[in-house]
């Protein structure tokens, strides 16, 4: 009964390095989302997907790219990490766009 | 104006107290609302959905006021374990995503 799984859970990057965060869900959900959460800012939507092969920009997409090649996976990429991308990243999935969302455990990323 | 807004708190209440949170929303066509709970350094988890007629789950009551465009969460007989941040959630500008409020922090004090 995994639900939504994110890897890795922690990561430290140097400025300019790249990395990919993986989100996997086993609930056959169409919709998947990537959020970042910073103190005092709440959850902000980075990118989302309404189905396999689709992606769309959210509220704060700059500096990130995403891919949804398989329905169960949603990847978030940072091509050239910056200290401003230090944050906690949450992946979520839902059956429909406005139905309840299930969250992964989060990835704590620090860019130095 | 953000689609969903809530008082950040913190709310510091003694055990056994009743506490209420309100959350305003801007999208008058919104149909789906939720309250999530987030513990420190953990992921948000669904506390309860909010239905038009209001709904109750044990010590928790959620209500929707469409005329004034707000939803509320009432917690009765507060427990120490209720200490957390409560996130109000409603539809965003588009049809494909939910918008989260910034959260209201609750601390229940012995």
PDB file of N, CA, C and O in Angstrom, chain B residues 5-46:
ATOM      1  N   UNK B   5      -7.146  32.015   1.082  1.00  0.00           N
ATOM      2  CA  UNK B   5      -6.399  32.726   2.114  1.00  0.00           C
ATOM      3  C   UNK B   5      -6.874  32.316   3.500  1.00  0.00           C
ATOM      4  O   UNK B   5      -8.070  32.124   3.723  1.00  0.00           O
ATOM      5  N   UNK B   6      -5.915  32.195   4.399  1.00  0.00           N
ATOM      6  CA  UNK B   6      -6.245  31.854   5.767  1.00  0.00           C
ATOM      7  C   UNK B   6      -5.304  32.539   6.732  1.00  0.00           C
ATOM      8  O   UNK B   6      -4.190  32.904   6.371  1.00  0.00           O
ATOM      9  N   UNK B   7      -5.769  32.735   7.957  1.00  0.00           N
ATOM     10  CA  UNK B   7      -4.989  33.374   9.014  1.00  0.00           C
ATOM     11  C   UNK B   7      -3.850  32.433   9.405  1.00  0.00           C
ATOM     12  O   UNK B   7      -4.096  31.286   9.743  1.00  0.00           O
ATOM     13  N   UNK B   8      -2.599  32.893   9.355  1.00  0.00           N
ATOM     14  CA  UNK B   8      -1.479  31.999   9.661  1.00  0.00           C
ATOM     15  C   UNK B   8      -1.348  31.624  11.134  1.00  0.00           C
ATOM     16  O   UNK B   8      -0.640  30.678  11.470  1.00  0.00           O
ATOM     17  N   UNK B   9      -2.025  32.378  12.001  1.00  0.00           N
ATOM     18  CA  UNK B   9      -1.903  32.126  13.425  1.00  0.00           C
ATOM     19  C   UNK B   9      -0.573  32.663  13.956  1.00  0.00           C
ATOM     20  O   UNK B   9      -0.064  33.646  13.426  1.00  0.00           O
ATOM     21  N   UNK B  10       0.037  32.076  14.989  1.00  0.00           N
ATOM     22  CA  UNK B  10      -0.384  30.808  15.578  1.00  0.00           C
ATOM     23  C   UNK B  10      -1.565  30.957  16.531  1.00  0.00           C
ATOM     24  O   UNK B  10      -1.763  32.009  17.100  1.00  0.00           O
ATOM     25  N   UNK B  11      -2.323  29.890  16.651  1.00  0.00           N
ATOM     26  CA  UNK B  11      -3.372  29.795  17.635  1.00  0.00           C
ATOM     27  C   UNK B  11      -2.825  28.928  18.776  1.00  0.00           C
ATOM     28  O   UNK B  11      -2.465  27.778  18.551  1.00  0.00           O
ATOM     29  N   UNK B  12      -2.745  29.511  19.964  1.00  0.00           N
ATOM     30  CA  UNK B  12      -2.296  28.776  21.140  1.00  0.00           C
ATOM     31  C   UNK B  12      -3.493  28.590  22.058  1.00  0.00           C
ATOM     32  O   UNK B  12      -4.024  29.574  22.570  1.00  0.00           O
ATOM     33  N   UNK B  13      -3.939  27.356  22.227  1.00  0.00           N
ATOM     34  CA  UNK B  13      -5.139  27.108  23.017  1.00  0.00           C
ATOM     35  C   UNK B  13      -4.856  26.042  24.058  1.00  0.00           C
ATOM     36  O   UNK B  13      -4.014  25.163  23.852  1.00  0.00           O
ATOM     37  N   UNK B  14      -5.559  26.084  25.193  1.00  0.00           N
ATOM     38  CA  UNK B  14      -5.373  25.051  26.215  1.00  0.00           C
ATOM     39  C   UNK B  14      -6.113  23.777  25.826  1.00  0.00           C
ATOM     40  O   UNK B  14      -7.070  23.802  25.035  1.00  0.00           O
ATOM     41  N   UNK B  15      -5.649  22.671  26.350  1.00  0.00           N
ATOM     42  CA  UNK B  15      -6.346  21.398  26.150  1.00  0.00           C
ATOM     43  C   UNK B  15      -7.812  21.540  26.526  1.00  0.00           C
ATOM     44  O   UNK B  15      -8.163  22.203  27.498  1.00  0.00           O
ATOM     45  N   UNK B  16      -8.668  20.923  25.721  1.00  0.00           N
ATOM     46  CA  UNK B  16     -10.089  20.961  26.017  1.00  0.00           C
ATOM     47  C   UNK B  16     -10.830  22.137  25.407  1.00  0.00           C
ATOM     48  O   UNK B  16     -12.062  22.159  25.388  1.00  0.00           O
ATOM     49  N   UNK B  17     -10.092  23.094  24.877  1.00  0.00           N
ATOM     50  CA  UNK B  17     -10.725  24.278  24.284  1.00  0.00           C
ATOM     51  C   UNK B  17     -11.325  23.957  22.922  1.00  0.00           C
ATOM     52  O   UNK B  17     -10.988  22.951  22.281  1.00  0.00           O
ATOM     53  N   UNK B  18     -12.207  24.835  22.496  1.00  0.00           N
ATOM     54  CA  UNK B  18     -12.754  24.776  21.141  1.00  0.00           C
ATOM     55  C   UNK B  18     -12.086  25.875  20.320  1.00  0.00           C
ATOM     56  O   UNK B  18     -11.964  27.009  20.782  1.00  0.00           O
ATOM     57  N   UNK B  19     -11.659  25.524  19.129  1.00  0.00           N
ATOM     58  CA  UNK B  19     -10.980  26.499  18.274  1.00  0.00           C
ATOM     59  C   UNK B  19     -11.550  26.405  16.863  1.00  0.00           C
ATOM     60  O   UNK B  19     -11.957  25.324  16.412  1.00  0.00           O
ATOM     61  N   UNK B  20     -11.626  27.554  16.210  1.00  0.00           N
ATOM     62  CA  UNK B  20     -12.184  27.592  14.855  1.00  0.00           C
ATOM     63  C   UNK B  20     -11.247  28.335  13.916  1.00  0.00           C
ATOM     64  O   UNK B  20     -10.660  29.357  14.288  1.00  0.00           O
ATOM     65  N   UNK B  21     -11.108  27.805  12.716  1.00  0.00           N
ATOM     66  CA  UNK B  21     -10.321  28.451  11.671  1.00  0.00           C
ATOM     67  C   UNK B  21     -11.241  28.778  10.500  1.00  0.00           C
ATOM     68  O   UNK B  21     -12.101  27.975  10.151  1.00  0.00           O
ATOM     69  N   UNK B  22     -10.999  29.924   9.908  1.00  0.00           N
ATOM     70  CA  UNK B  22     -11.726  30.281   8.693  1.00  0.00           C
ATOM     71  C   UNK B  22     -10.762  30.403   7.523  1.00  0.00           C
ATOM     72  O   UNK B  22      -9.572  30.687   7.706  1.00  0.00           O
ATOM     73  N   UNK B  23     -11.313  30.235   6.346  1.00  0.00           N
ATOM     74  CA  UNK B  23     -10.520  30.327   5.134  1.00  0.00           C
ATOM     75  C   UNK B  23     -11.406  30.937   4.055  1.00  0.00           C
ATOM     76  O   UNK B  23     -12.525  30.459   3.838  1.00  0.00           O
ATOM     77  N   UNK B  24     -10.937  31.981   3.403  1.00  0.00           N
ATOM     78  CA  UNK B  24     -11.731  32.600   2.339  1.00  0.00           C
ATOM     79  C   UNK B  24     -11.214  32.153   0.980  1.00  0.00           C
ATOM     80  O   UNK B  24     -10.031  31.863   0.812  1.00  0.00           O
ATOM     81  N   UNK B  25     -12.118  32.094   0.023  1.00  0.00           N
ATOM     82  CA  UNK B  25     -11.733  31.709  -1.331  1.00  0.00           C
ATOM     83  C   UNK B  25     -12.308  32.704  -2.319  1.00  0.00           C
ATOM     84  O   UNK B  25     -13.321  33.348  -2.053  1.00  0.00           O
ATOM     85  N   UNK B  26     -11.670  32.802  -3.476  1.00  0.00           N
ATOM     86  CA  UNK B  26     -12.078  33.824  -4.441  1.00  0.00           C
ATOM     87  C   UNK B  26     -12.847  33.269  -5.632  1.00  0.00           C
ATOM     88  O   UNK B  26     -13.590  34.005  -6.281  1.00  0.00           O
ATOM     89  N   UNK B  27     -12.660  31.989  -5.929  1.00  0.00           N
ATOM     90  CA  UNK B  27     -13.321  31.386  -7.083  1.00  0.00           C
ATOM     91  C   UNK B  27     -14.740  30.971  -6.701  1.00  0.00           C
ATOM     92  O   UNK B  27     -14.938  29.942  -6.061  1.00  0.00           O
ATOM     93  N   UNK B  28     -15.724  31.780  -7.069  1.00  0.00           N
ATOM     94  CA  UNK B  28     -17.099  31.528  -6.640  1.00  0.00           C
ATOM     95  C   UNK B  28     -17.688  30.269  -7.264  1.00  0.00           C
ATOM     96  O   UNK B  28     -18.703  29.758  -6.790  1.00  0.00           O
ATOM     97  N   UNK B  29     -17.043  29.753  -8.313  1.00  0.00           N
ATOM     98  CA  UNK B  29     -17.531  28.530  -8.943  1.00  0.00           C
ATOM     99  C   UNK B  29     -16.967  27.291  -8.281  1.00  0.00           C
ATOM    100  O   UNK B  29     -17.257  26.177  -8.696  1.00  0.00           O
ATOM    101  N   UNK B  30     -16.131  27.484  -7.260  1.00  0.00           N
ATOM    102  CA  UNK B  30     -15.475  26.355  -6.595  1.00  0.00           C
ATOM    103  C   UNK B  30     -16.480  25.361  -6.056  1.00  0.00           C
ATOM    104  O   UNK B  30     -17.502  25.745  -5.484  1.00  0.00           O
ATOM    105  N   UNK B  31     -16.170  24.101  -6.253  1.00  0.00           N
ATOM    106  CA  UNK B  31     -17.054  23.031  -5.783  1.00  0.00           C
ATOM    107  C   UNK B  31     -16.393  22.153  -4.734  1.00  0.00           C
ATOM    108  O   UNK B  31     -17.074  21.571  -3.905  1.00  0.00           O
ATOM    109  N   UNK B  32     -15.067  22.034  -4.820  1.00  0.00           N
ATOM    110  CA  UNK B  32     -14.359  21.079  -3.961  1.00  0.00           C
ATOM    111  C   UNK B  32     -13.483  21.815  -2.969  1.00  0.00           C
ATOM    112  O   UNK B  32     -12.652  22.634  -3.359  1.00  0.00           O
ATOM    113  N   UNK B  33     -13.675  21.483  -1.700  1.00  0.00           N
ATOM    114  CA  UNK B  33     -12.870  22.066  -0.641  1.00  0.00           C
ATOM    115  C   UNK B  33     -12.437  20.979   0.331  1.00  0.00           C
ATOM    116  O   UNK B  33     -13.145  19.998   0.541  1.00  0.00           O
ATOM    117  N   UNK B  34     -11.266  21.194   0.910  1.00  0.00           N
ATOM    118  CA  UNK B  34     -10.731  20.216   1.850  1.00  0.00           C
ATOM    119  C   UNK B  34      -9.999  20.937   2.964  1.00  0.00           C
ATOM    120  O   UNK B  34      -9.533  22.064   2.799  1.00  0.00           O
ATOM    121  N   UNK B  35      -9.858  20.254   4.071  1.00  0.00           N
ATOM    122  CA  UNK B  35      -8.910  20.643   5.116  1.00  0.00           C
ATOM    123  C   UNK B  35      -7.862  19.533   5.208  1.00  0.00           C
ATOM    124  O   UNK B  35      -8.194  18.353   5.305  1.00  0.00           O
ATOM    125  N   UNK B  36      -6.603  19.965   5.159  1.00  0.00           N
ATOM    126  CA  UNK B  36      -5.491  19.047   5.339  1.00  0.00           C
ATOM    127  C   UNK B  36      -4.786  19.404   6.638  1.00  0.00           C
ATOM    128  O   UNK B  36      -4.803  20.552   7.097  1.00  0.00           O
ATOM    129  N   UNK B  37      -4.124  18.410   7.184  1.00  0.00           N
ATOM    130  CA  UNK B  37      -3.301  18.616   8.367  1.00  0.00           C
ATOM    131  C   UNK B  37      -1.863  18.317   7.984  1.00  0.00           C
ATOM    132  O   UNK B  37      -1.579  17.332   7.279  1.00  0.00           O
ATOM    133  N   UNK B  38      -0.950  19.173   8.470  1.00  0.00           N
ATOM    134  CA  UNK B  38       0.471  18.933   8.212  1.00  0.00           C
ATOM    135  C   UNK B  38       1.238  19.030   9.524  1.00  0.00           C
ATOM    136  O   UNK B  38       1.240  20.078  10.178  1.00  0.00           O
ATOM    137  N   UNK B  39       1.880  17.955   9.887  1.00  0.00           N
ATOM    138  CA  UNK B  39       2.750  17.951  11.045  1.00  0.00           C
ATOM    139  C   UNK B  39       4.138  18.421  10.627  1.00  0.00           C
ATOM    140  O   UNK B  39       4.520  18.335   9.455  1.00  0.00           O
ATOM    141  N   UNK B  40       4.887  18.892  11.610  1.00  0.00           N
ATOM    142  CA  UNK B  40       6.205  19.472  11.328  1.00  0.00           C
ATOM    143  C   UNK B  40       7.077  18.510  10.526  1.00  0.00           C
ATOM    144  O   UNK B  40       7.251  17.347  10.910  1.00  0.00           O
ATOM    145  N   UNK B  41       7.577  18.992   9.392  1.00  0.00           N
ATOM    146  CA  UNK B  41       8.508  18.250   8.551  1.00  0.00           C
ATOM    147  C   UNK B  41       7.895  16.989   7.937  1.00  0.00           C
ATOM    148  O   UNK B  41       8.598  16.050   7.577  1.00  0.00           O
ATOM    149  N   UNK B  42       6.564  16.974   7.856  1.00  0.00           N
ATOM    150  CA  UNK B  42       5.867  15.840   7.243  1.00  0.00           C
ATOM    151  C   UNK B  42       5.026  16.309   6.061  1.00  0.00           C
ATOM    152  O   UNK B  42       4.870  17.512   5.841  1.00  0.00           O
ATOM    153  N   UNK B  43       4.502  15.339   5.301  1.00  0.00           N
ATOM    154  CA  UNK B  43       3.656  15.705   4.183  1.00  0.00           C
ATOM    155  C   UNK B  43       2.242  16.047   4.654  1.00  0.00           C
ATOM    156  O   UNK B  43       1.778  15.544   5.681  1.00  0.00           O
ATOM    157  N   UNK B  44       1.524  16.880   3.890  1.00  0.00           N
ATOM    158  CA  UNK B  44       0.116  17.149   4.213  1.00  0.00           C
ATOM    159  C   UNK B  44      -0.721  15.893   4.062  1.00  0.00           C
ATOM    160  O   UNK B  44      -0.518  15.096   3.142  1.00  0.00           O
ATOM    161  N   UNK B  45      -1.673  15.743   4.974  1.00  0.00           N
ATOM    162  CA  UNK B  45      -2.589  14.606   4.902  1.00  0.00           C
ATOM    163  C   UNK B  45      -4.013  15.096   5.022  1.00  0.00           C
ATOM    164  O   UNK B  45      -4.293  16.021   5.785  1.00  0.00           O
ATOM    165  N   UNK B  46      -4.918  14.474   4.280  1.00  0.00           N
ATOM    166  CA  UNK B  46      -6.309  14.886   4.302  1.00  0.00           C
ATOM    167  C   UNK B  46      -6.906  14.712   5.689  1.00  0.00           C
ATOM    168  O   UNK B  46      -6.834  13.636   6.274  1.00  0.00           O
TER     169      UNK B  46
END
